[in-house]
Amino acid sequence: MTDTQTTGTPSPAPAPGREPLLKVTGLTRHFPIRSGLLRRQTGAVRAVDGIDFTVNAGETLGVVGESGCGKSTMGRLVTRLDEPTGGAIEFEGTDITHLSVGAMRPLRRDIQMIFQDPYSSLNPRHTVGTIVGAPFKLQNAVPAGGLKKAVQELLELCGLSPEHYNRYPHEFSGGQRQRIGIARALALKPKMIVADEPVSALDVSIQAQVVNLLDDLQQELGLTYLIIAHDLSVVRHVSDRVAVMYLGKIVEIADRDALYRSPMHPYTNALMSAVPVPDPRRRHSGGRERILLKGDVPSPINPPSGCRFRTRCWKAQDVCASQEPPLVALESGHQVACHFPERSEGND
């Protein structure tokens, strides 16, 4: 992304009455490709390539997109588990983009992450008590009433029995393991939680329970969520606003209801049309017409010029190849990066 394009992209405005907790500007992450005897860099995977968004205190921002679009990488950048190539990350007005490990340590209390796979994110050699109590020890925090009592209260808060304190992860189901991961994330009373595909590895029957738990915890503890998912129904249930990513870029951000009712970007339209409609009568009479995209997602090593979606877009014209569309607000709270956005009202 050029300097002109970066400065020309406006930052999303905070919702009325809410202060932005997280502000991301021009965030990029390029993974170098090295080859040859001297391991010289011959290219880069542009996993995240210049994105701007804010997350306001107390809200849930959902991020959706196809596999490989950069959602998970963006989540790791925001929590500073990965080092950004460029751009800026501000948390409560503090620039945390390039903070050292030591300087970032106090902020770990306020930003926590829930990982996608509950089977690999928990150490099988440690008991549940050790896993959930680890944040207290890492931060040298002594909870009132003792560590064991604090851990048991967290387990109970997340729908587990306090008696599970001495058990090991292999004794639990996938849904229970994810609850353990959530309890660990809540240990230090964070202000914001980044959840990377929190229910995608779980059975459908368990997904609703975990999603409802996250919703209840937000109401009870006043949490702010950044939820990364590819399941549009999950995002619709939990989100206040939704950002749509494609090939390292955010192509549309809007309030949940506005986005699902009338998406403006052609890619978002295609995503919405793929949502299954369980009622056959509604599917044929009032459902959104299925849009089949042609071709494969381009490589992030060599993305198309201009608009990255143009190679699969049915509305693409010459300007789409020569100019990258900026993310601009076409309506209040509805931003889209497209030269020819949709204007017609969609169906639920």
Coordinates of C-alpha atoms in Angstrom, one line a residue:
M1 CA 0.0 0.0 0.0
T2 CA 1.4 3.5 -0.9
D3 CA 1.5 6.4 1.4
T4 CA -1.2 8.1 -0.6
Q5 CA -3.5 5.2 -0.2
T6 CA -2.8 4.9 3.5
T7 CA -3.6 8.5 4.3
G8 CA -6.6 8.5 2.0
T9 CA -8.3 5.8 4.0
P10 CA -10.4 7.3 6.8
S11 CA -10.4 5.6 10.2
P12 CA -13.8 4.3 11.3
A13 CA -15.6 6.7 13.7
P14 CA -16.4 5.4 17.2
A15 CA -20.0 4.6 17.9
P16 CA -22.0 7.4 19.6
G17 CA -21.5 7.4 23.3
R18 CA -18.6 4.9 23.2
E19 CA -14.9 5.4 23.4
P20 CA -12.6 3.4 21.1
L21 CA -10.8 0.8 23.1
L22 CA -8.7 -0.4 20.2
K23 CA -7.6 1.6 17.1
V24 CA -5.8 -0.1 14.2
T25 CA -4.3 2.1 11.4
G26 CA -2.6 0.8 8.2
L27 CA -1.8 -2.5 9.9
T28 CA 0.4 -4.8 7.7
R29 CA 2.1 -8.2 8.2
H30 CA 4.3 -9.5 5.4
F31 CA 6.0 -12.9 5.8
P32 CA 9.3 -13.0 3.9
I33 CA 10.0 -15.7 1.3
R34 CA 13.6 -16.7 1.2
S35 CA 15.4 -18.9 -1.3
G36 CA 18.9 -19.7 -2.5
L37 CA 22.1 -20.5 -0.7
L38 CA 22.3 -17.1 1.0
R39 CA 18.6 -17.2 1.9
R40 CA 17.9 -13.9 0.3
Q41 CA 14.3 -12.5 0.3
T42 CA 12.7 -13.1 -3.0
G43 CA 9.1 -12.1 -2.1
A44 CA 6.6 -11.9 0.7
V45 CA 3.3 -13.3 1.7
R46 CA 1.0 -10.3 2.3
A47 CA -1.1 -11.9 5.0
V48 CA -2.4 -8.5 6.3
D49 CA -1.9 -5.6 3.9
G50 CA -3.0 -2.3 5.3
I51 CA -6.2 -2.4 7.4
D52 CA -8.0 0.2 9.5
F53 CA -10.7 -0.4 12.1
T54 CA -11.7 0.5 15.7
V55 CA -13.3 -1.6 18.4
N56 CA -15.3 0.4 20.8
A57 CA -15.5 -0.3 24.6
G58 CA -18.2 -2.8 25.4
E59 CA -19.0 -3.9 21.8
T60 CA -18.3 -7.0 19.8
L61 CA -16.7 -6.6 16.4
G62 CA -17.0 -9.8 14.2
V63 CA -14.4 -10.4 11.4
V64 CA -15.4 -12.8 8.6
G65 CA -13.8 -14.0 5.4
E66 CA -12.6 -17.1 3.6
S67 CA -9.8 -19.2 4.9
G68 CA -6.4 -17.6 4.2
C69 CA -7.7 -14.0 4.1
G70 CA -5.6 -12.9 7.1
K71 CA -8.2 -13.0 9.9
S72 CA -6.2 -15.1 12.4
T73 CA -2.9 -13.2 11.6
M74 CA -4.7 -9.9 12.3
G75 CA -5.9 -11.3 15.7
R76 CA -2.3 -12.3 16.6
L77 CA -1.1 -8.9 15.6
V78 CA -3.7 -7.1 17.8
T79 CA -2.7 -9.2 20.8
R80 CA 1.0 -8.7 20.0
L81 CA 1.7 -12.4 19.7
D82 CA 3.1 -11.5 16.3
E83 CA 5.2 -8.5 15.2
P84 CA 3.6 -6.1 12.7
T85 CA 5.5 -5.2 9.5
G86 CA 3.9 -1.7 9.5
G87 CA 1.0 0.4 10.7
A88 CA -0.1 1.3 14.2
I89 CA -2.0 -0.4 17.0
E90 CA -3.4 1.7 19.9
F91 CA -5.0 0.3 23.0
E92 CA -6.7 2.9 25.3
G93 CA -4.7 5.6 23.5
T94 CA -1.3 3.9 24.1
D95 CA 0.7 2.8 21.0
I96 CA 1.6 -0.8 21.5
T97 CA 2.7 -1.6 18.0
H98 CA 6.4 -2.3 18.8
L99 CA 6.4 -2.6 22.5
S100 CA 9.1 -5.0 23.9
V101 CA 8.1 -8.1 25.7
G102 CA 8.8 -6.5 29.1
A103 CA 6.8 -3.3 28.2
M104 CA 3.9 -5.4 26.9
R105 CA 3.7 -7.6 30.0
P106 CA 1.5 -5.2 32.1
L107 CA -0.9 -4.8 29.1
R108 CA -1.4 -8.6 29.0
R109 CA -3.8 -8.2 31.8
D110 CA -6.1 -6.2 29.6
I111 CA -5.8 -8.0 26.3
Q112 CA -6.4 -11.8 26.3
M113 CA -6.9 -14.4 23.5
I114 CA -9.1 -17.5 23.1
F115 CA -7.6 -19.9 20.6
Q116 CA -9.3 -21.9 17.9
D117 CA -8.3 -25.4 18.9
P118 CA -9.1 -26.4 22.4
Y119 CA -7.1 -29.6 22.0
S120 CA -3.7 -28.0 21.2
S121 CA -4.0 -24.8 23.3
L122 CA -4.0 -26.6 26.6
N123 CA -0.9 -28.3 27.9
P124 CA -1.8 -32.0 28.4
R125 CA 0.8 -32.4 31.2
H126 CA -0.8 -29.7 33.4
T127 CA -3.9 -29.9 35.5
V128 CA -6.8 -27.5 34.9
G129 CA -5.8 -25.7 38.1
T130 CA -2.3 -25.1 36.8
I131 CA -3.6 -24.0 33.4
V132 CA -6.2 -21.5 34.6
G133 CA -3.9 -20.3 37.4
A134 CA -0.9 -19.6 35.1
P135 CA -1.8 -16.0 34.3
F136 CA -1.8 -15.2 38.1
K137 CA 1.7 -16.6 38.4
L138 CA 3.0 -15.0 35.2
Q139 CA 1.8 -11.6 36.4
N140 CA 2.8 -12.1 40.0
A141 CA -0.8 -11.5 41.0
V142 CA -2.0 -12.9 44.3
P143 CA -5.9 -13.1 44.2
A144 CA -7.8 -12.5 47.3
G145 CA -8.7 -15.7 49.1
G146 CA -5.9 -17.7 47.4
L147 CA -5.1 -19.0 44.0
K148 CA -7.1 -22.2 44.3
K149 CA -10.3 -20.4 45.3
A150 CA -9.9 -17.9 42.4
V151 CA -9.4 -20.7 39.9
Q152 CA -12.4 -22.6 41.1
E153 CA -14.6 -19.5 40.9
L154 CA -13.4 -19.0 37.3
L155 CA -14.3 -22.6 36.5
E156 CA -17.7 -22.1 38.0
L157 CA -18.2 -18.9 36.1
C158 CA -17.6 -20.7 32.8
G159 CA -20.0 -23.6 33.5
L160 CA -17.5 -26.1 34.9
S161 CA -17.4 -27.8 38.3
P162 CA -14.9 -26.5 40.9
E163 CA -14.0 -30.2 41.5
H164 CA -12.4 -30.2 38.0
Y165 CA -9.4 -28.3 39.5
N166 CA -7.1 -31.4 39.7
R167 CA -8.1 -33.0 36.4
Y168 CA -6.2 -33.1 33.2
P169 CA -7.3 -31.8 29.7
H170 CA -7.7 -35.3 28.2
E171 CA -10.5 -36.0 30.7
F172 CA -12.7 -33.3 29.1
S173 CA -14.7 -32.9 25.9
G174 CA -14.0 -30.3 23.3
G175 CA -16.6 -27.9 24.6
Q176 CA -15.4 -28.3 28.2
R177 CA -11.8 -27.7 27.0
Q178 CA -12.8 -24.5 25.3
R179 CA -14.5 -23.4 28.6
I180 CA -11.2 -24.0 30.3
G181 CA -9.5 -21.8 27.7
I182 CA -12.1 -19.1 28.3
A183 CA -11.6 -19.3 32.1
R184 CA -7.9 -18.9 31.6
A185 CA -8.5 -15.8 29.4
L186 CA -10.7 -14.3 32.1
A187 CA -8.3 -14.8 35.0
L188 CA -6.8 -11.3 35.1
K189 CA -10.1 -9.6 34.4
P190 CA -9.2 -8.3 30.9
K191 CA -11.0 -5.4 29.2
M192 CA -10.8 -7.0 25.7
I193 CA -10.7 -10.6 24.4
V194 CA -9.7 -11.6 20.9
A195 CA -11.5 -14.9 20.1
D196 CA -10.0 -16.7 17.1
E197 CA -12.6 -19.1 15.7
P198 CA -13.7 -20.0 19.2
V199 CA -16.3 -22.6 18.2
S200 CA -15.2 -23.8 14.8
A201 CA -13.5 -26.9 16.2
L202 CA -16.6 -27.9 18.3
D203 CA -19.7 -30.0 17.4
V204 CA -22.7 -27.9 16.2
S205 CA -24.7 -29.0 19.3
I206 CA -22.0 -27.5 21.6
Q207 CA -21.3 -24.3 19.6
A208 CA -24.5 -22.6 20.7
Q209 CA -23.6 -23.2 24.4
V210 CA -20.2 -21.7 24.1
V211 CA -21.5 -18.7 22.1
N212 CA -24.2 -18.1 24.7
L213 CA -21.5 -18.3 27.4
L214 CA -19.5 -15.6 25.7
D215 CA -22.6 -13.5 25.4
D216 CA -23.4 -13.9 29.1
L217 CA -19.9 -13.1 30.2
Q218 CA -19.9 -9.9 28.2
Q219 CA -23.1 -8.8 29.8
E220 CA -21.8 -9.7 33.3
L221 CA -18.2 -8.5 33.1
G222 CA -18.5 -5.7 30.5
L223 CA -16.1 -7.3 28.1
T224 CA -15.1 -6.1 24.6
Y225 CA -14.8 -8.8 22.0
L226 CA -13.0 -9.1 18.7
I227 CA -14.4 -12.4 17.3
I228 CA -12.8 -14.0 14.3
A229 CA -15.0 -16.5 12.5
H230 CA -16.0 -17.9 9.1
D231 CA -19.5 -19.0 10.3
L232 CA -21.8 -16.2 9.3
S233 CA -24.6 -17.4 11.6
V234 CA -22.3 -17.3 14.7
V235 CA -21.1 -13.8 13.7
R236 CA -24.7 -12.6 13.3
H237 CA -25.6 -13.9 16.7
V238 CA -22.8 -12.3 18.7
S239 CA -21.7 -9.2 16.9
D240 CA -22.6 -5.5 17.1
R241 CA -20.6 -4.6 14.0
V242 CA -19.1 -6.9 11.3
A243 CA -15.9 -6.4 9.2
V244 CA -15.5 -8.5 6.0
M245 CA -11.9 -9.4 5.0
Y246 CA -10.7 -10.6 1.6
L247 CA -7.0 -11.3 0.7
G248 CA -5.5 -9.2 3.5
K249 CA -7.9 -6.3 3.1
I250 CA -11.1 -5.2 4.9
V251 CA -13.6 -4.6 2.1
E252 CA -16.7 -3.7 4.2
I253 CA -17.5 -2.7 7.8
A254 CA -21.1 -2.1 9.0
D255 CA -23.5 -2.6 11.8
R256 CA -24.6 -6.2 11.9
D257 CA -28.2 -5.6 10.9
A258 CA -27.3 -3.3 8.0
L259 CA -24.7 -5.7 6.7
Y260 CA -26.9 -8.7 6.7
R261 CA -29.9 -6.7 5.3
S262 CA -28.2 -4.9 2.5
P263 CA -24.5 -5.7 1.9
M264 CA -22.8 -3.3 -0.5
H265 CA -19.6 -5.0 -1.5
P266 CA -20.0 -7.8 -4.2
Y267 CA -17.9 -10.2 -2.1
T268 CA -20.1 -9.7 0.9
N269 CA -23.1 -10.3 -1.3
A270 CA -21.6 -13.6 -2.4
L271 CA -20.9 -14.6 1.2
M272 CA -24.4 -13.8 2.3
S273 CA -25.9 -15.7 -0.6
A274 CA -24.0 -18.9 0.5
V275 CA -25.8 -19.0 3.9
P276 CA -28.1 -22.0 3.9
V277 CA -31.8 -21.3 4.2
P278 CA -33.5 -24.2 6.1
D279 CA -37.1 -23.4 4.9
P280 CA -37.5 -24.6 1.2
R281 CA -40.4 -22.2 0.6
R282 CA -38.5 -19.2 1.7
R283 CA -35.4 -20.4 -0.2
H284 CA -37.3 -20.3 -3.5
S285 CA -39.6 -17.3 -2.9
G286 CA -37.8 -14.7 -0.8
G287 CA -34.2 -16.0 -0.3
R288 CA -31.2 -14.2 -1.7
E289 CA -30.1 -15.6 -5.1
R290 CA -27.0 -17.8 -4.9
I291 CA -23.9 -16.2 -6.3
L292 CA -21.3 -18.6 -7.5
L293 CA -17.8 -17.0 -7.7
K294 CA -15.6 -18.1 -10.6
G295 CA -11.9 -19.0 -10.1
D296 CA -9.8 -19.4 -7.0
V297 CA -8.7 -16.9 -4.5
P298 CA -5.5 -15.2 -5.8
S299 CA -2.2 -15.8 -4.1
P300 CA -1.3 -13.4 -1.3
I301 CA 2.3 -13.6 -2.6
N302 CA 1.2 -11.8 -5.8
P303 CA -2.2 -10.2 -5.3
P304 CA -4.0 -8.5 -8.3
S305 CA -3.5 -4.8 -8.9
G306 CA -6.2 -2.4 -7.9
C307 CA -9.1 -4.1 -6.3
R308 CA -8.1 -7.6 -5.1
F309 CA -11.6 -9.0 -5.7
R310 CA -11.8 -7.9 -9.3
T311 CA -10.5 -11.3 -10.7
R312 CA -13.7 -12.9 -9.4
C313 CA -16.1 -10.0 -9.5
W314 CA -19.0 -9.8 -12.0
K315 CA -19.0 -6.0 -11.8
A316 CA -15.3 -5.4 -12.5
Q317 CA -14.3 -2.7 -15.0
D318 CA -11.0 -1.2 -16.1
V319 CA -10.8 1.2 -13.1
C320 CA -10.9 -1.8 -10.8
A321 CA -7.5 -3.0 -12.2
S322 CA -5.8 0.4 -12.1
Q323 CA -7.1 2.0 -8.8
E324 CA -7.4 0.4 -5.4
P325 CA -10.8 1.4 -3.9
P326 CA -10.4 3.1 -0.5
L327 CA -12.6 2.1 2.4
V328 CA -15.1 5.0 2.6
A329 CA -18.4 5.6 4.4
L330 CA -21.3 5.5 1.9
E331 CA -23.9 5.6 4.7
S332 CA -23.6 6.4 8.5
G333 CA -21.6 3.6 10.0
H334 CA -21.4 1.6 6.7
Q335 CA -18.0 1.6 5.0
V336 CA -17.2 -0.2 1.8
A337 CA -14.1 -0.5 -0.5
C338 CA -15.6 -0.8 -4.0
H339 CA -15.8 1.3 -7.1
F340 CA -19.3 0.0 -7.9
P341 CA -21.0 -0.9 -4.6
E342 CA -24.4 -2.5 -4.4
R343 CA -27.3 -0.1 -3.8
S344 CA -30.3 -2.4 -3.8
E345 CA -31.9 -3.6 -0.6
G346 CA -31.3 -7.3 0.1
N347 CA -33.3 -9.9 2.0
D348 CA -32.7 -11.3 5.4

